């Protein structure tokens, strides 16, 4: 009687094994897509925040055009966006500073944890250079705006001999934990910022 119970038990067929493996692959693929989608959304949201901060700095520069002028009409205040990292979090401050005064912070945007911003710059001689704002460097990066047009007047970092005579063409925002990134295109003439698709 015992022999009859196991007589037809031959194990799994090849088709049953293939179906089981396919189901597991589909589930794993869905989990990986959901995981990467969360981090991709985080980087895209960070890029949008950077654009918002730069737009705020541009607007502040334009609003300052007819304010704080001396007798010759010269506006003695700079407006800029300051990129810096603190406790593994990337921030952008919108600031102004009179040449003989202290910095005023109008607006602070928290971009995100584990993020770094890499600036691709074009020097006066036409060569390319990159600066990075992340936790590995203690340098701040400043993007200055013209008060007359809202365009970008220069990019500087706190370094001896940095003259700021550079223009930014691209900011690459990257999540250092996942390697996912987004490019932001800057238009020097107008100071506008766009997230590349």
PDB file of C-alpha atoms in Angstrom:
ATOM      1  CA  UNK A   1       0.000   0.000   0.000  1.00  0.00           C
ATOM      2  CA  UNK A   2       2.853   2.324   0.743  1.00  0.00           C
ATOM      3  CA  UNK A   3       4.401   1.730  -2.661  1.00  0.00           C
ATOM      4  CA  UNK A   4       1.228   2.848  -4.462  1.00  0.00           C
ATOM      5  CA  UNK A   5       1.277   6.316  -2.830  1.00  0.00           C
ATOM      6  CA  UNK A   6       4.647   7.274  -4.331  1.00  0.00           C
ATOM      7  CA  UNK A   7       4.335   5.449  -7.623  1.00  0.00           C
ATOM      8  CA  UNK A   8       3.216   8.519  -9.675  1.00  0.00           C
ATOM      9  CA  UNK A   9       5.363  11.091  -7.834  1.00  0.00           C
ATOM     10  CA  UNK A  10       8.011  12.101 -10.410  1.00  0.00           C
ATOM     11  CA  UNK A  11       8.900  15.645  -9.164  1.00  0.00           C
ATOM     12  CA  UNK A  12       8.540  18.939 -11.033  1.00  0.00           C
ATOM     13  CA  UNK A  13       8.372  19.105 -14.791  1.00  0.00           C
ATOM     14  CA  UNK A  14      10.672  21.404 -16.800  1.00  0.00           C
ATOM     15  CA  UNK A  15       7.747  23.692 -17.679  1.00  0.00           C
ATOM     16  CA  UNK A  16       6.783  24.082 -14.017  1.00  0.00           C
ATOM     17  CA  UNK A  17      10.382  25.046 -13.158  1.00  0.00           C
ATOM     18  CA  UNK A  18      10.555  27.578 -16.021  1.00  0.00           C
ATOM     19  CA  UNK A  19       7.254  29.181 -14.938  1.00  0.00           C
ATOM     20  CA  UNK A  20       8.441  29.404 -11.314  1.00  0.00           C
ATOM     21  CA  UNK A  21      11.748  31.039 -12.368  1.00  0.00           C
ATOM     22  CA  UNK A  22       9.907  33.509 -14.651  1.00  0.00           C
ATOM     23  CA  UNK A  23       7.557  34.532 -11.837  1.00  0.00           C
ATOM     24  CA  UNK A  24      10.509  35.120  -9.500  1.00  0.00           C
ATOM     25  CA  UNK A  25      12.311  37.151 -12.190  1.00  0.00           C
ATOM     26  CA  UNK A  26       9.255  39.344 -12.758  1.00  0.00           C
ATOM     27  CA  UNK A  27       8.890  39.992  -9.023  1.00  0.00           C
ATOM     28  CA  UNK A  28      12.614  40.804  -8.669  1.00  0.00           C
ATOM     29  CA  UNK A  29      12.509  43.124 -11.705  1.00  0.00           C
ATOM     30  CA  UNK A  30       9.538  44.979 -10.269  1.00  0.00           C
ATOM     31  CA  UNK A  31      11.307  45.421  -6.932  1.00  0.00           C
ATOM     32  CA  UNK A  32      14.462  46.749  -8.620  1.00  0.00           C
ATOM     33  CA  UNK A  33      12.423  49.166 -10.760  1.00  0.00           C
ATOM     34  CA  UNK A  34      10.524  50.442  -7.708  1.00  0.00           C
ATOM     35  CA  UNK A  35      13.782  50.899  -5.776  1.00  0.00           C
ATOM     36  CA  UNK A  36      15.505  52.827  -8.585  1.00  0.00           C
ATOM     37  CA  UNK A  37      12.359  54.857  -9.233  1.00  0.00           C
ATOM     38  CA  UNK A  38      12.385  56.168  -5.657  1.00  0.00           C
ATOM     39  CA  UNK A  39      16.005  57.350  -5.934  1.00  0.00           C
ATOM     40  CA  UNK A  40      15.458  58.728  -9.445  1.00  0.00           C
ATOM     41  CA  UNK A  41      12.531  60.779  -8.143  1.00  0.00           C
ATOM     42  CA  UNK A  42      14.736  62.052  -5.304  1.00  0.00           C
ATOM     43  CA  UNK A  43      17.411  63.275  -7.743  1.00  0.00           C
ATOM     44  CA  UNK A  44      14.803  64.883 -10.029  1.00  0.00           C
ATOM     45  CA  UNK A  45      13.212  66.646  -7.033  1.00  0.00           C
ATOM     46  CA  UNK A  46      16.673  67.878  -5.976  1.00  0.00           C
ATOM     47  CA  UNK A  47      17.316  69.244  -9.479  1.00  0.00           C
ATOM     48  CA  UNK A  48      14.000  71.100  -9.380  1.00  0.00           C
ATOM     49  CA  UNK A  49      14.950  72.588  -5.990  1.00  0.00           C
ATOM     50  CA  UNK A  50      18.280  73.812  -7.395  1.00  0.00           C
ATOM     51  CA  UNK A  51      16.441  75.492 -10.300  1.00  0.00           C
ATOM     52  CA  UNK A  52      13.987  77.075  -7.836  1.00  0.00           C
ATOM     53  CA  UNK A  53      16.842  78.469  -5.717  1.00  0.00           C
ATOM     54  CA  UNK A  54      18.627  79.875  -8.780  1.00  0.00           C
ATOM     55  CA  UNK A  55      15.357  81.416  -9.984  1.00  0.00           C
ATOM     56  CA  UNK A  56      14.894  83.023  -6.551  1.00  0.00           C
ATOM     57  CA  UNK A  57      18.437  84.455  -6.679  1.00  0.00           C
ATOM     58  CA  UNK A  58      17.828  85.792 -10.202  1.00  0.00           C
ATOM     59  CA  UNK A  59      14.568  87.434  -9.129  1.00  0.00           C
ATOM     60  CA  UNK A  60      16.240  88.955  -6.067  1.00  0.00           C
ATOM     61  CA  UNK A  61      19.003  90.393  -8.268  1.00  0.00           C
ATOM     62  CA  UNK A  62      16.483  91.968 -10.649  1.00  0.00           C
ATOM     63  CA  UNK A  63      14.498  93.421  -7.733  1.00  0.00           C
ATOM     64  CA  UNK A  64      17.668  94.985  -6.333  1.00  0.00           C
ATOM     65  CA  UNK A  65      18.409  96.930  -9.540  1.00  0.00           C
ATOM     66  CA  UNK A  66      16.742 100.147  -8.399  1.00  0.00           C
ATOM     67  CA  UNK A  67      17.478  99.673  -4.717  1.00  0.00           C
ATOM     68  CA  UNK A  68      20.557 100.500  -2.661  1.00  0.00           C
ATOM     69  CA  UNK A  69      22.154 102.774  -5.277  1.00  0.00           C
ATOM     70  CA  UNK A  70      24.770 105.385  -4.539  1.00  0.00           C
ATOM     71  CA  UNK A  71      24.826 108.850  -6.150  1.00  0.00           C
ATOM     72  CA  UNK A  72      26.370 107.543  -9.363  1.00  0.00           C
ATOM     73  CA  UNK A  73      23.686 104.868  -9.765  1.00  0.00           C
ATOM     74  CA  UNK A  74      26.064 102.049  -8.863  1.00  0.00           C
ATOM     75  CA  UNK A  75      24.430  99.189  -6.942  1.00  0.00           C
ATOM     76  CA  UNK A  76      26.899  98.248  -4.233  1.00  0.00           C
ATOM     77  CA  UNK A  77      25.377  94.862  -3.393  1.00  0.00           C
ATOM     78  CA  UNK A  78      26.001  91.419  -4.902  1.00  0.00           C
ATOM     79  CA  UNK A  79      23.274  88.776  -5.169  1.00  0.00           C
ATOM     80  CA  UNK A  80      24.230  85.114  -5.407  1.00  0.00           C
ATOM     81  CA  UNK A  81      23.276  81.502  -4.796  1.00  0.00           C
ATOM     82  CA  UNK A  82      25.664  79.763  -2.396  1.00  0.00           C
ATOM     83  CA  UNK A  83      26.078  75.974  -2.712  1.00  0.00           C
ATOM     84  CA  UNK A  84      27.487  74.190   0.333  1.00  0.00           C
ATOM     85  CA  UNK A  85      27.329  70.871   2.149  1.00  0.00           C
ATOM     86  CA  UNK A  86      26.713  70.344   5.851  1.00  0.00           C
ATOM     87  CA  UNK A  87      26.298  67.006   7.653  1.00  0.00           C
ATOM     88  CA  UNK A  88      26.121  65.113   4.307  1.00  0.00           C
ATOM     89  CA  UNK A  89      23.267  67.358   3.087  1.00  0.00           C
ATOM     90  CA  UNK A  90      23.587  69.729   0.104  1.00  0.00           C
ATOM     91  CA  UNK A  91      22.061  73.200   0.556  1.00  0.00           C
ATOM     92  CA  UNK A  92      21.626  76.299  -1.604  1.00  0.00           C
ATOM     93  CA  UNK A  93      21.265  79.708   0.045  1.00  0.00           C
ATOM     94  CA  UNK A  94      20.035  82.782  -1.809  1.00  0.00           C
ATOM     95  CA  UNK A  95      22.071  85.673  -0.418  1.00  0.00           C
ATOM     96  CA  UNK A  96      23.047  89.271  -0.886  1.00  0.00           C
ATOM     97  CA  UNK A  97      26.058  91.086   0.452  1.00  0.00           C
ATOM     98  CA  UNK A  98      27.038  94.744   0.282  1.00  0.00           C
ATOM     99  CA  UNK A  99      30.719  95.195  -0.522  1.00  0.00           C
ATOM    100  CA  UNK A 100      31.251  96.684   2.942  1.00  0.00           C
ATOM    101  CA  UNK A 101      28.621  94.766   4.908  1.00  0.00           C
ATOM    102  CA  UNK A 102      27.590  91.323   6.052  1.00  0.00           C
ATOM    103  CA  UNK A 103      25.846  88.558   4.153  1.00  0.00           C
ATOM    104  CA  UNK A 104      22.047  88.388   4.281  1.00  0.00           C
ATOM    105  CA  UNK A 105      20.395  85.018   3.594  1.00  0.00           C
ATOM    106  CA  UNK A 106      16.940  85.409   2.024  1.00  0.00           C
ATOM    107  CA  UNK A 107      16.112  81.804   1.335  1.00  0.00           C
ATOM    108  CA  UNK A 108      17.594  78.352   2.043  1.00  0.00           C
ATOM    109  CA  UNK A 109      16.800  75.271  -0.016  1.00  0.00           C
ATOM    110  CA  UNK A 110      17.694  71.805   1.291  1.00  0.00           C
ATOM    111  CA  UNK A 111      18.560  69.804  -1.833  1.00  0.00           C
ATOM    112  CA  UNK A 112      18.999  66.401  -0.218  1.00  0.00           C
ATOM    113  CA  UNK A 113      21.161  63.948   1.663  1.00  0.00           C
ATOM    114  CA  UNK A 114      24.137  62.371  -0.085  1.00  0.00           C
ATOM    115  CA  UNK A 115      23.894  64.804  -3.013  1.00  0.00           C
ATOM    116  CA  UNK A 116      26.747  66.561  -4.781  1.00  0.00           C
ATOM    117  CA  UNK A 117      26.679  69.328  -7.359  1.00  0.00           C
ATOM    118  CA  UNK A 118      29.386  69.448 -10.028  1.00  0.00           C
ATOM    119  CA  UNK A 119      29.750  72.688 -11.985  1.00  0.00           C
ATOM    120  CA  UNK A 120      31.176  72.563 -15.500  1.00  0.00           C
ATOM    121  CA  UNK A 121      32.674  75.949 -16.229  1.00  0.00           C
ATOM    122  CA  UNK A 122      34.156  77.641 -19.257  1.00  0.00           C
ATOM    123  CA  UNK A 123      37.204  79.774 -18.478  1.00  0.00           C
ATOM    124  CA  UNK A 124      38.180  82.950 -20.331  1.00  0.00           C
ATOM    125  CA  UNK A 125      40.615  80.956 -22.473  1.00  0.00           C
ATOM    126  CA  UNK A 126      37.803  78.580 -23.549  1.00  0.00           C
ATOM    127  CA  UNK A 127      38.997  75.575 -21.542  1.00  0.00           C
ATOM    128  CA  UNK A 128      36.636  73.581 -19.332  1.00  0.00           C
ATOM    129  CA  UNK A 129      37.007  73.191 -15.576  1.00  0.00           C
ATOM    130  CA  UNK A 130      34.867  71.530 -12.908  1.00  0.00           C
ATOM    131  CA  UNK A 131      34.158  72.409  -9.289  1.00  0.00           C
ATOM    132  CA  UNK A 132      32.229  70.182  -6.906  1.00  0.00           C
ATOM    133  CA  UNK A 133      30.140  71.070  -3.856  1.00  0.00           C
ATOM    134  CA  UNK A 134      29.820  68.035  -1.605  1.00  0.00           C
ATOM    135  CA  UNK A 135      30.919  66.756   1.788  1.00  0.00           C
ATOM    136  CA  UNK A 136      34.416  65.897   0.546  1.00  0.00           C
ATOM    137  CA  UNK A 137      35.228  69.596   0.109  1.00  0.00           C
ATOM    138  CA  UNK A 138      34.749  72.427   2.555  1.00  0.00           C
ATOM    139  CA  UNK A 139      34.570  74.999  -0.238  1.00  0.00           C
ATOM    140  CA  UNK A 140      31.418  76.927  -1.017  1.00  0.00           C
ATOM    141  CA  UNK A 141      30.515  77.636  -4.631  1.00  0.00           C
ATOM    142  CA  UNK A 142      28.850  80.950  -5.463  1.00  0.00           C
ATOM    143  CA  UNK A 143      26.794  81.729  -8.578  1.00  0.00           C
ATOM    144  CA  UNK A 144      26.493  85.520  -8.985  1.00  0.00           C
ATOM    145  CA  UNK A 145      23.696  87.272 -10.877  1.00  0.00           C
ATOM    146  CA  UNK A 146      23.659  90.571 -12.769  1.00  0.00           C
ATOM    147  CA  UNK A 147      21.240  93.119 -11.403  1.00  0.00           C
ATOM    148  CA  UNK A 148      20.539  94.635 -14.813  1.00  0.00           C
ATOM    149  CA  UNK A 149      19.581  91.513 -16.796  1.00  0.00           C
ATOM    150  CA  UNK A 150      19.354  88.645 -14.283  1.00  0.00           C
ATOM    151  CA  UNK A 151      22.112  86.865 -16.198  1.00  0.00           C
ATOM    152  CA  UNK A 152      24.981  85.056 -14.526  1.00  0.00           C
ATOM    153  CA  UNK A 153      27.914  87.367 -13.892  1.00  0.00           C
ATOM    154  CA  UNK A 154      30.329  84.732 -12.602  1.00  0.00           C
ATOM    155  CA  UNK A 155      31.047  81.712 -10.467  1.00  0.00           C
ATOM    156  CA  UNK A 156      33.463  81.738  -7.564  1.00  0.00           C
ATOM    157  CA  UNK A 157      34.685  79.538  -4.757  1.00  0.00           C
ATOM    158  CA  UNK A 158      36.569  80.457  -1.628  1.00  0.00           C
ATOM    159  CA  UNK A 159      40.093  80.011  -2.935  1.00  0.00           C
ATOM    160  CA  UNK A 160      43.049  82.381  -3.025  1.00  0.00           C
ATOM    161  CA  UNK A 161      43.444  83.775  -6.516  1.00  0.00           C
ATOM    162  CA  UNK A 162      39.922  82.858  -7.628  1.00  0.00           C
ATOM    163  CA  UNK A 163      38.856  85.740  -9.847  1.00  0.00           C
ATOM    164  CA  UNK A 164      35.376  84.425 -10.612  1.00  0.00           C
ATOM    165  CA  UNK A 165      35.737  85.089 -14.345  1.00  0.00           C
ATOM    166  CA  UNK A 166      34.087  81.869 -15.347  1.00  0.00           C
ATOM    167  CA  UNK A 167      30.711  80.960 -16.762  1.00  0.00           C
ATOM    168  CA  UNK A 168      28.666  77.890 -15.919  1.00  0.00           C
ATOM    169  CA  UNK A 169      27.191  75.803 -18.696  1.00  0.00           C
ATOM    170  CA  UNK A 170      26.072  72.761 -16.739  1.00  0.00           C
ATOM    171  CA  UNK A 171      25.393  71.641 -13.185  1.00  0.00           C
ATOM    172  CA  UNK A 172      25.346  67.883 -12.634  1.00  0.00           C
ATOM    173  CA  UNK A 173      23.396  66.919  -9.516  1.00  0.00           C
ATOM    174  CA  UNK A 174      24.272  63.396  -8.382  1.00  0.00           C
ATOM    175  CA  UNK A 175      23.205  61.111  -5.558  1.00  0.00           C
ATOM    176  CA  UNK A 176      26.518  59.740  -4.260  1.00  0.00           C
ATOM    177  CA  UNK A 177      24.859  56.631  -2.800  1.00  0.00           C
ATOM    178  CA  UNK A 178      23.166  55.431  -5.997  1.00  0.00           C
ATOM    179  CA  UNK A 179      25.133  57.175  -8.752  1.00  0.00           C
ATOM    180  CA  UNK A 180      21.901  58.491 -10.313  1.00  0.00           C
ATOM    181  CA  UNK A 181      22.201  62.031 -11.678  1.00  0.00           C
ATOM    182  CA  UNK A 182      20.405  64.868 -13.455  1.00  0.00           C
ATOM    183  CA  UNK A 183      21.901  67.650 -15.556  1.00  0.00           C
ATOM    184  CA  UNK A 184      20.815  71.265 -15.199  1.00  0.00           C
ATOM    185  CA  UNK A 185      21.485  73.612 -18.118  1.00  0.00           C
ATOM    186  CA  UNK A 186      22.258  77.244 -17.292  1.00  0.00           C
ATOM    187  CA  UNK A 187      21.896  80.099 -19.747  1.00  0.00           C
ATOM    188  CA  UNK A 188      24.497  82.721 -18.806  1.00  0.00           C
ATOM    189  CA  UNK A 189      22.845  85.546 -20.713  1.00  0.00           C
ATOM    190  CA  UNK A 190      19.460  85.277 -18.983  1.00  0.00           C
ATOM    191  CA  UNK A 191      20.329  83.371 -15.792  1.00  0.00           C
ATOM    192  CA  UNK A 192      17.621  80.802 -16.450  1.00  0.00           C
ATOM    193  CA  UNK A 193      17.990  77.160 -15.432  1.00  0.00           C
ATOM    194  CA  UNK A 194      16.472  74.060 -17.039  1.00  0.00           C
ATOM    195  CA  UNK A 195      16.459  70.413 -15.946  1.00  0.00           C
ATOM    196  CA  UNK A 196      17.618  68.219 -18.840  1.00  0.00           C
ATOM    197  CA  UNK A 197      15.244  65.361 -19.675  1.00  0.00           C
TER     198      UNK A 197
END
